[in-house]
Amino acid sequence: MYPQKFDYFCPDTLEGVIELLTRYGEDARVLAGGQSLIPLMKLRLASPKYLIDLDKLQDLSGISEQRNEVSIGALTRHAEIEESELVQSKLPLLHDAVTVVADVQVRNLGTLAGSLAHADPAGDLAPALLALGARINTVSSSGKATLGMGELMVDAWSTSLGGDQVITEILVPIPPQGSGGAYLKFERRAGDFAVASIGVQLTLDQKGNCGDIVIAMGAVGVTALRAEKAEALLSNQPISDDLLKEAASAASAECDPFSDIRGSVEYKRHLIGVLLRRAVEVALRRAAGEKVKTVHG
Ligand SMILES: Cc1cc2nc3c(=O)[nH]c(=O)nc-3n(C[C@H](O)[C@H](O)[C@H](O)COP(=O)(O)OP(=O)(O)OC[C@H]3O[C@@H](n4cnc5c(N)ncnc54)[C@H](O)[C@@H]3O)c2cc1C
């Protein structure tokens, strides 16, 4: 199907983008890589009258280290994140996640901010960034704002972004020495969205036990979710098989999946438990300095 007719703009500046968004209100949408918005427009599930392309705002693209954070510009493509040595060395959890987004074609065009704003419940990057404690910088006609991932995510395909609010940058804290992270996804076939996924970021304490731990679950709720009960069981504890099993049961119980073409509620709960155990094991090995490659769930 063809999209409904729309007027197309490609401003040179962020101010120009905000001015157009303010002028056209709910009739306007920004366009980044087009990997989600264009299919929606073709299916007429979205029919903006005004499409505002961000393509000329190349200042909003790139990856750099700033103090204790990695700054990723909103328009940075998934493929650039995948190839970034900085991300590979400092944020292996994010690297795991971005390499399992869709296929090469989508990763060459899709952007990090586009993924977050699209807010697909089965997206890979929201759970990864939730586990890493990322913050989202935005600009709108009211000025600049910074949102935590929990503040950004509202519902399935829905965020707290206002109509004229544009994501400009994603800031990801660099985990301290002695930390390890991993993201594991179970998918029906390569390139598909997750049936269930898990991001785990943990830090070893001086005794080699699990210290702080954050666990984020994907595709098992309307947004990415923290597995807080599992986190409480594992934090500041020596990790044993029995404790991991208990944490896996807790995560299975606290996720909130819905049944769809990818699987039943029971199946997804089961997967969460399995993925949690595997992801914690990889995160622990990475925290101990081992180079571990993840494979899909
Ligand atoms: C075949 C296929 C398979 C896929 N598989 C996966 C997968 O396995 N895992 C996964 O995570 N994703 C997957 N995706 C989704 C894809 O990775 C992202 O949704 C896509 O990259 C969105 O980014 P984009 O730049 O293309 O955004 P667009 O399609 O251009 O925009 C998406 C939405 O974000 C808004 N937006 C874009 N940029 C900004 C900004 N800077 N500020 C505010 N709002 C903004 C747009 O207005 C629109 O509402 C898949 C997509 C396809 C087509």
Short mmCIF file of C-alpha atoms and ligand atoms in Angstrom, two decimals:
data_model
loop_
_atom_site.label_atom_id
_atom_site.label_comp_id
_atom_site.label_asym_id
_atom_site.label_seq_id
_atom_site.Cartn_x
_atom_site.Cartn_y
_atom_site.Cartn_z
CA MET A 1 0.00 0.00 0.00
CA TYR A 2 1.04 3.62 -0.51
CA PRO A 3 1.09 6.07 2.40
CA GLN A 4 -1.42 8.91 2.43
CA LYS A 5 -0.13 12.13 0.90
CA PHE A 6 2.12 14.22 3.11
CA ASP A 7 4.31 17.30 2.89
CA TYR A 8 8.00 16.57 3.33
CA PHE A 9 10.54 18.86 5.06
CA CYS A 10 14.25 18.34 5.62
CA PRO A 11 15.44 21.24 7.82
CA ASP A 12 19.14 22.06 8.29
CA THR A 13 18.86 22.81 12.00
CA LEU A 14 17.30 21.39 15.15
CA GLU A 15 15.62 24.78 15.71
CA GLY A 16 14.00 24.39 12.28
CA VAL A 17 12.73 20.92 13.25
CA ILE A 18 11.23 22.19 16.53
CA GLU A 19 9.63 25.15 14.76
CA LEU A 20 7.91 22.85 12.23
CA LEU A 21 6.79 20.45 14.98
CA THR A 22 5.34 23.37 16.96
CA ARG A 23 3.62 24.76 13.87
CA TYR A 24 2.00 21.50 12.73
CA GLY A 25 1.40 19.85 16.12
CA GLU A 26 -0.16 16.38 16.03
CA ASP A 27 -0.21 16.34 12.21
CA ALA A 28 3.61 16.21 12.12
CA ARG A 29 6.09 13.37 12.77
CA VAL A 30 9.86 13.32 12.61
CA LEU A 31 11.54 10.78 10.35
CA ALA A 32 14.91 9.20 11.24
CA GLY A 33 15.89 5.90 9.58
CA GLY A 34 12.31 5.22 8.49
CA GLN A 35 12.54 1.52 9.42
CA SER A 36 9.43 1.65 11.60
CA LEU A 37 7.58 4.81 10.57
CA ILE A 38 7.55 4.17 6.80
CA PRO A 39 6.07 0.64 7.13
CA LEU A 40 3.44 2.07 9.51
CA MET A 41 2.61 4.78 6.95
CA LYS A 42 2.37 2.22 4.15
CA LEU A 43 -0.07 0.21 6.27
CA ARG A 44 -1.87 3.50 7.07
CA LEU A 45 -1.46 2.82 10.77
CA ALA A 46 0.24 6.25 10.84
CA SER A 47 -0.72 9.06 8.47
CA PRO A 48 1.18 12.22 9.35
CA LYS A 49 0.36 15.16 7.10
CA TYR A 50 3.83 16.60 7.61
CA LEU A 51 6.98 14.51 7.68
CA ILE A 52 10.07 16.21 9.07
CA ASP A 53 13.26 14.40 8.11
CA LEU A 54 16.16 14.66 10.60
CA ASP A 55 18.69 13.51 8.03
CA LYS A 56 20.56 16.83 7.76
CA LEU A 57 21.18 17.05 11.53
CA GLN A 58 24.41 15.10 11.34
CA ASP A 59 25.62 16.75 14.59
CA LEU A 60 23.17 14.36 16.26
CA SER A 61 25.13 11.34 15.08
CA GLY A 62 28.24 9.80 16.59
CA ILE A 63 29.64 7.98 19.60
CA SER A 64 32.13 9.43 22.07
CA GLU A 65 33.43 8.95 25.59
CA GLN A 66 32.65 11.82 27.95
CA ARG A 67 33.92 11.54 31.51
CA ASN A 68 32.27 8.34 32.82
CA GLU A 69 29.70 8.03 30.07
CA VAL A 70 29.36 7.03 26.47
CA SER A 71 27.41 9.63 24.51
CA ILE A 72 25.49 8.29 21.53
CA GLY A 73 23.86 10.81 19.20
CA ALA A 74 20.16 10.27 18.54
CA LEU A 75 20.70 9.65 14.83
CA THR A 76 23.48 7.10 15.28
CA ARG A 77 22.62 4.05 13.19
CA HIS A 78 22.52 0.60 14.76
CA ALA A 79 25.38 -0.50 12.46
CA GLU A 80 27.64 2.29 13.78
CA ILE A 81 26.97 1.19 17.36
CA GLU A 82 27.69 -2.41 16.37
CA GLU A 83 31.04 -1.42 14.84
CA SER A 84 32.08 0.97 17.61
CA GLU A 85 35.18 -0.19 19.50
CA LEU A 86 34.17 2.03 22.40
CA VAL A 87 30.82 0.24 22.71
CA GLN A 88 32.44 -3.17 22.27
CA SER A 89 34.98 -2.52 25.02
CA LYS A 90 32.97 -0.45 27.52
CA LEU A 91 29.37 -1.52 26.94
CA PRO A 92 29.34 -5.18 25.89
CA LEU A 93 25.70 -5.52 26.96
CA LEU A 94 24.65 -2.83 24.45
CA HIS A 95 26.87 -4.40 21.81
CA ASP A 96 25.18 -7.79 22.36
CA ALA A 97 21.79 -6.13 21.94
CA VAL A 98 22.49 -4.06 18.85
CA THR A 99 23.98 -7.00 16.95
CA VAL A 100 20.68 -8.91 17.27
CA VAL A 101 18.43 -6.10 16.07
CA ALA A 102 16.73 -7.21 12.86
CA ASP A 103 19.08 -7.73 9.91
CA VAL A 104 21.94 -5.84 8.27
CA GLN A 105 19.65 -3.71 6.09
CA VAL A 106 17.61 -2.48 9.05
CA ARG A 107 20.74 -1.94 11.15
CA ASN A 108 22.30 0.15 8.38
CA LEU A 109 19.37 2.61 8.45
CA GLY A 110 17.64 2.38 11.83
CA THR A 111 18.71 4.81 14.56
CA LEU A 112 18.95 4.46 18.32
CA ALA A 113 16.50 7.29 19.06
CA GLY A 114 14.08 5.99 16.44
CA SER A 115 14.02 2.62 18.20
CA LEU A 116 13.38 4.21 21.59
CA ALA A 117 10.69 6.57 20.29
CA HIS A 118 8.97 3.76 18.38
CA ALA A 119 8.74 1.85 21.70
CA ASP A 120 8.02 -1.63 20.36
CA PRO A 121 7.49 -3.86 23.44
CA ALA A 122 9.74 -6.48 21.80
CA GLY A 123 12.51 -3.99 20.87
CA ASP A 124 16.04 -4.91 21.95
CA LEU A 125 17.51 -1.53 22.77
CA ALA A 126 15.13 -0.35 25.51
CA PRO A 127 15.82 -3.34 27.80
CA ALA A 128 19.56 -3.01 27.10
CA LEU A 129 19.56 0.70 27.98
CA LEU A 130 17.31 0.12 31.01
CA ALA A 131 19.82 -2.42 32.37
CA LEU A 132 22.64 0.07 31.79
CA GLY A 133 20.84 3.00 33.46
CA ALA A 134 20.92 5.22 30.36
CA ARG A 135 19.53 8.76 30.25
CA ILE A 136 17.87 10.40 27.29
CA ASN A 137 18.47 14.05 26.38
CA THR A 138 15.72 15.85 24.52
CA VAL A 139 14.93 19.29 23.12
CA SER A 140 11.50 20.84 22.59
CA SER A 141 10.00 24.34 22.34
CA SER A 142 10.05 24.39 26.18
CA GLY A 143 13.81 23.75 26.30
CA LYS A 144 16.10 20.85 27.13
CA ALA A 145 15.17 17.87 29.32
CA THR A 146 16.79 14.64 30.52
CA LEU A 147 14.72 11.49 31.05
CA GLY A 148 15.57 8.18 32.65
CA MET A 149 14.52 5.12 30.67
CA GLY A 150 11.73 4.52 33.20
CA GLU A 151 10.40 8.02 32.54
CA LEU A 152 10.57 7.66 28.76
CA MET A 153 8.73 4.33 28.49
CA VAL A 154 4.99 4.61 29.05
CA ASP A 155 3.17 1.84 27.21
CA ALA A 156 3.38 -0.33 24.11
CA TRP A 157 4.36 1.94 21.18
CA SER A 158 4.00 4.94 23.47
CA THR A 159 6.49 7.21 25.22
CA SER A 160 6.30 10.29 27.39
CA LEU A 161 7.78 12.45 24.59
CA GLY A 162 5.71 15.55 23.84
CA GLY A 163 4.66 16.28 20.26
CA ASP A 164 7.50 18.73 19.68
CA GLN A 165 10.10 16.89 21.79
CA VAL A 166 13.04 15.42 19.90
CA ILE A 167 15.58 12.98 21.33
CA THR A 168 19.06 14.40 20.77
CA GLU A 169 21.43 12.13 22.71
CA ILE A 170 21.58 8.95 24.75
CA LEU A 171 24.03 8.94 27.68
CA VAL A 172 25.13 5.53 28.94
CA PRO A 173 27.14 5.32 32.19
CA ILE A 174 30.33 3.26 31.79
CA PRO A 175 30.14 0.39 34.30
CA PRO A 176 32.98 0.39 36.86
CA GLN A 177 35.93 -2.04 36.89
CA GLY A 178 34.83 -5.51 37.98
CA SER A 179 31.51 -5.19 36.16
CA GLY A 180 30.09 -7.46 33.52
CA GLY A 181 27.01 -7.28 31.38
CA ALA A 182 25.21 -9.43 28.86
CA TYR A 183 22.11 -9.27 26.70
CA LEU A 184 20.46 -12.46 25.49
CA LYS A 185 17.52 -12.72 23.14
CA PHE A 186 15.44 -15.68 22.12
CA GLU A 187 13.92 -15.28 18.64
CA ARG A 188 12.00 -17.65 16.38
CA ARG A 189 14.40 -17.08 13.49
CA ALA A 190 17.38 -14.79 12.83
CA GLY A 191 16.29 -11.19 12.30
CA ASP A 192 12.95 -11.53 14.09
CA PHE A 193 11.81 -9.60 17.13
CA ALA A 194 12.40 -11.21 20.53
CA VAL A 195 10.09 -13.81 22.00
CA ALA A 196 11.79 -12.82 25.26
CA SER A 197 15.06 -11.11 26.13
CA ILE A 198 17.17 -10.25 29.17
CA GLY A 199 19.84 -7.64 29.90
CA VAL A 200 21.96 -8.17 33.03
CA GLN A 201 24.57 -5.75 34.35
CA LEU A 202 26.34 -6.68 37.58
CA THR A 203 29.40 -5.73 39.61
CA LEU A 204 31.53 -8.14 41.63
CA ASP A 205 32.32 -7.12 45.20
CA GLN A 206 35.74 -7.53 46.84
CA LYS A 207 34.98 -11.15 47.83
CA GLY A 208 34.05 -11.99 44.23
CA ASN A 209 30.34 -12.18 45.07
CA CYS A 210 27.66 -10.50 43.00
CA GLY A 211 27.38 -6.92 44.27
CA ASP A 212 24.99 -4.54 42.52
CA ILE A 213 22.90 -6.09 39.78
CA VAL A 214 20.31 -4.71 37.37
CA ILE A 215 18.13 -7.05 35.33
CA ALA A 216 15.90 -5.78 32.53
CA MET A 217 13.44 -7.95 30.64
CA GLY A 218 12.23 -7.37 27.07
CA ALA A 219 9.15 -8.58 25.16
CA VAL A 220 7.42 -9.71 28.35
CA GLY A 221 5.42 -6.59 29.16
CA VAL A 222 4.11 -3.48 27.43
CA THR A 223 7.53 -1.89 28.03
CA ALA A 224 10.91 -3.23 29.10
CA LEU A 225 10.68 -4.19 32.80
CA ARG A 226 13.10 -4.48 35.71
CA ALA A 227 13.15 -7.87 37.45
CA GLU A 228 13.37 -6.30 40.89
CA LYS A 229 12.63 -9.41 42.95
CA ALA A 230 15.31 -11.38 41.11
CA GLU A 231 17.73 -8.45 41.57
CA ALA A 232 17.04 -8.43 45.33
CA LEU A 233 17.73 -12.17 45.57
CA LEU A 234 21.05 -11.98 43.72
CA SER A 235 22.53 -8.70 44.94
CA ASN A 236 25.32 -8.92 47.51
CA GLN A 237 25.28 -12.73 47.42
CA PRO A 238 27.62 -15.49 46.31
CA ILE A 239 25.93 -16.90 43.19
CA SER A 240 25.09 -20.59 43.49
CA ASP A 241 23.03 -22.79 41.19
CA ASP A 242 20.23 -22.89 43.74
CA LEU A 243 20.15 -19.11 44.11
CA LEU A 244 20.16 -18.66 40.32
CA LYS A 245 17.22 -21.06 40.03
CA GLU A 246 15.36 -19.09 42.70
CA ALA A 247 16.07 -15.80 40.91
CA ALA A 248 14.99 -17.31 37.58
CA SER A 249 11.66 -18.36 39.15
CA ALA A 250 11.22 -14.89 40.62
CA ALA A 251 11.85 -13.22 37.23
CA SER A 252 9.48 -15.65 35.49
CA ALA A 253 6.78 -14.75 38.01
CA GLU A 254 7.31 -10.98 37.94
CA CYS A 255 7.35 -10.50 34.15
CA ASP A 256 4.02 -9.69 32.53
CA PRO A 257 3.94 -11.25 29.06
CA PHE A 258 0.99 -11.46 26.69
CA SER A 259 0.23 -14.33 24.37
CA ASP A 260 0.84 -13.60 20.67
CA ILE A 261 2.14 -15.24 17.49
CA ARG A 262 5.58 -15.54 19.09
CA GLY A 263 4.47 -17.62 22.07
CA SER A 264 2.13 -18.20 24.97
CA VAL A 265 2.37 -16.50 28.35
CA GLU A 266 3.70 -19.72 29.94
CA TYR A 267 6.35 -20.18 27.25
CA LYS A 268 7.63 -16.61 27.62
CA ARG A 269 7.76 -16.90 31.41
CA HIS A 270 9.78 -20.10 31.01
CA LEU A 271 12.16 -18.41 28.55
CA ILE A 272 12.76 -15.52 30.94
CA GLY A 273 13.97 -17.94 33.61
CA VAL A 274 16.29 -19.74 31.19
CA LEU A 275 17.67 -16.51 29.71
CA LEU A 276 18.23 -14.99 33.14
CA ARG A 277 20.42 -17.88 34.27
CA ARG A 278 22.46 -17.82 31.07
CA ALA A 279 22.84 -14.04 31.06
CA VAL A 280 24.01 -13.94 34.70
CA GLU A 281 26.59 -16.63 33.91
CA VAL A 282 27.96 -14.63 30.96
CA ALA A 283 27.92 -11.38 32.96
CA LEU A 284 29.85 -13.04 35.82
CA ARG A 285 32.49 -14.39 33.42
CA ARG A 286 32.86 -10.99 31.77
CA ALA A 287 33.09 -9.30 35.17
CA ALA A 288 36.00 -11.65 35.94
CA GLY A 289 37.75 -10.40 32.79
CA GLU A 290 36.92 -13.25 30.42
CA LYS A 291 36.10 -12.37 26.80
CA VAL A 292 32.80 -14.11 26.13
CA LYS A 293 30.81 -13.91 22.92
CA THR A 294 27.07 -14.25 23.33
CA VAL A 295 24.95 -16.24 20.99
CA HIS A 296 21.19 -15.88 20.70
CA GLY A 297 19.38 -17.21 23.81
C1 LIG B 1 12.04 -6.05 9.32
C2 LIG B 1 12.33 -5.33 10.61
C3 LIG B 1 12.80 -6.08 11.67
C4 LIG B 1 13.08 -5.45 12.88
N1 LIG B 1 13.58 -6.19 13.91
C5 LIG B 1 13.91 -5.58 15.06
C6 LIG B 1 14.49 -6.30 16.14
O1 LIG B 1 14.73 -7.50 16.04
N2 LIG B 1 14.78 -5.63 17.29
C7 LIG B 1 14.55 -4.29 17.43
O2 LIG B 1 14.84 -3.73 18.48
N3 LIG B 1 14.01 -3.58 16.44
C8 LIG B 1 13.70 -4.18 15.26
N4 LIG B 1 13.15 -3.45 14.24
C9 LIG B 1 12.82 -2.04 14.50
C10 LIG B 1 13.92 -1.14 14.16
O3 LIG B 1 15.17 -1.47 14.68
C11 LIG B 1 13.64 0.22 14.83
O4 LIG B 1 12.33 0.43 15.17
C12 LIG B 1 14.05 1.26 13.90
O5 LIG B 1 15.43 1.23 13.84
C13 LIG B 1 13.53 2.64 14.32
O6 LIG B 1 14.50 3.57 14.04
P1 LIG B 1 14.36 4.51 12.79
O7 LIG B 1 15.52 5.42 12.85
O8 LIG B 1 14.19 3.71 11.55
O9 LIG B 1 13.02 5.30 13.16
P2 LIG B 1 11.81 5.83 12.25
O10 LIG B 1 11.12 4.69 11.62
O11 LIG B 1 12.31 6.92 11.36
O12 LIG B 1 10.94 6.46 13.39
C14 LIG B 1 10.32 5.65 14.37
C15 LIG B 1 9.56 6.55 15.35
O13 LIG B 1 10.47 7.30 16.13
C16 LIG B 1 10.23 8.70 16.00
N5 LIG B 1 11.56 9.30 16.06
C17 LIG B 1 12.63 9.00 15.30
N6 LIG B 1 13.69 9.70 15.69
C18 LIG B 1 13.30 10.47 16.73
C19 LIG B 1 13.97 11.40 17.58
N7 LIG B 1 15.28 11.68 17.46
N8 LIG B 1 13.25 12.00 18.57
C20 LIG B 1 11.92 11.70 18.73
N9 LIG B 1 11.24 10.82 17.97
C21 LIG B 1 11.93 10.21 16.98
C22 LIG B 1 9.50 8.85 14.66
O14 LIG B 1 8.69 10.01 14.61
C23 LIG B 1 8.65 7.58 14.67
O15 LIG B 1 7.51 7.76 15.47
C24 LIG B 1 12.87 -4.04 13.02
C25 LIG B 1 12.38 -3.30 11.94
C26 LIG B 1 12.12 -3.94 10.75
C27 LIG B 1 11.64 -3.12 9.58
#
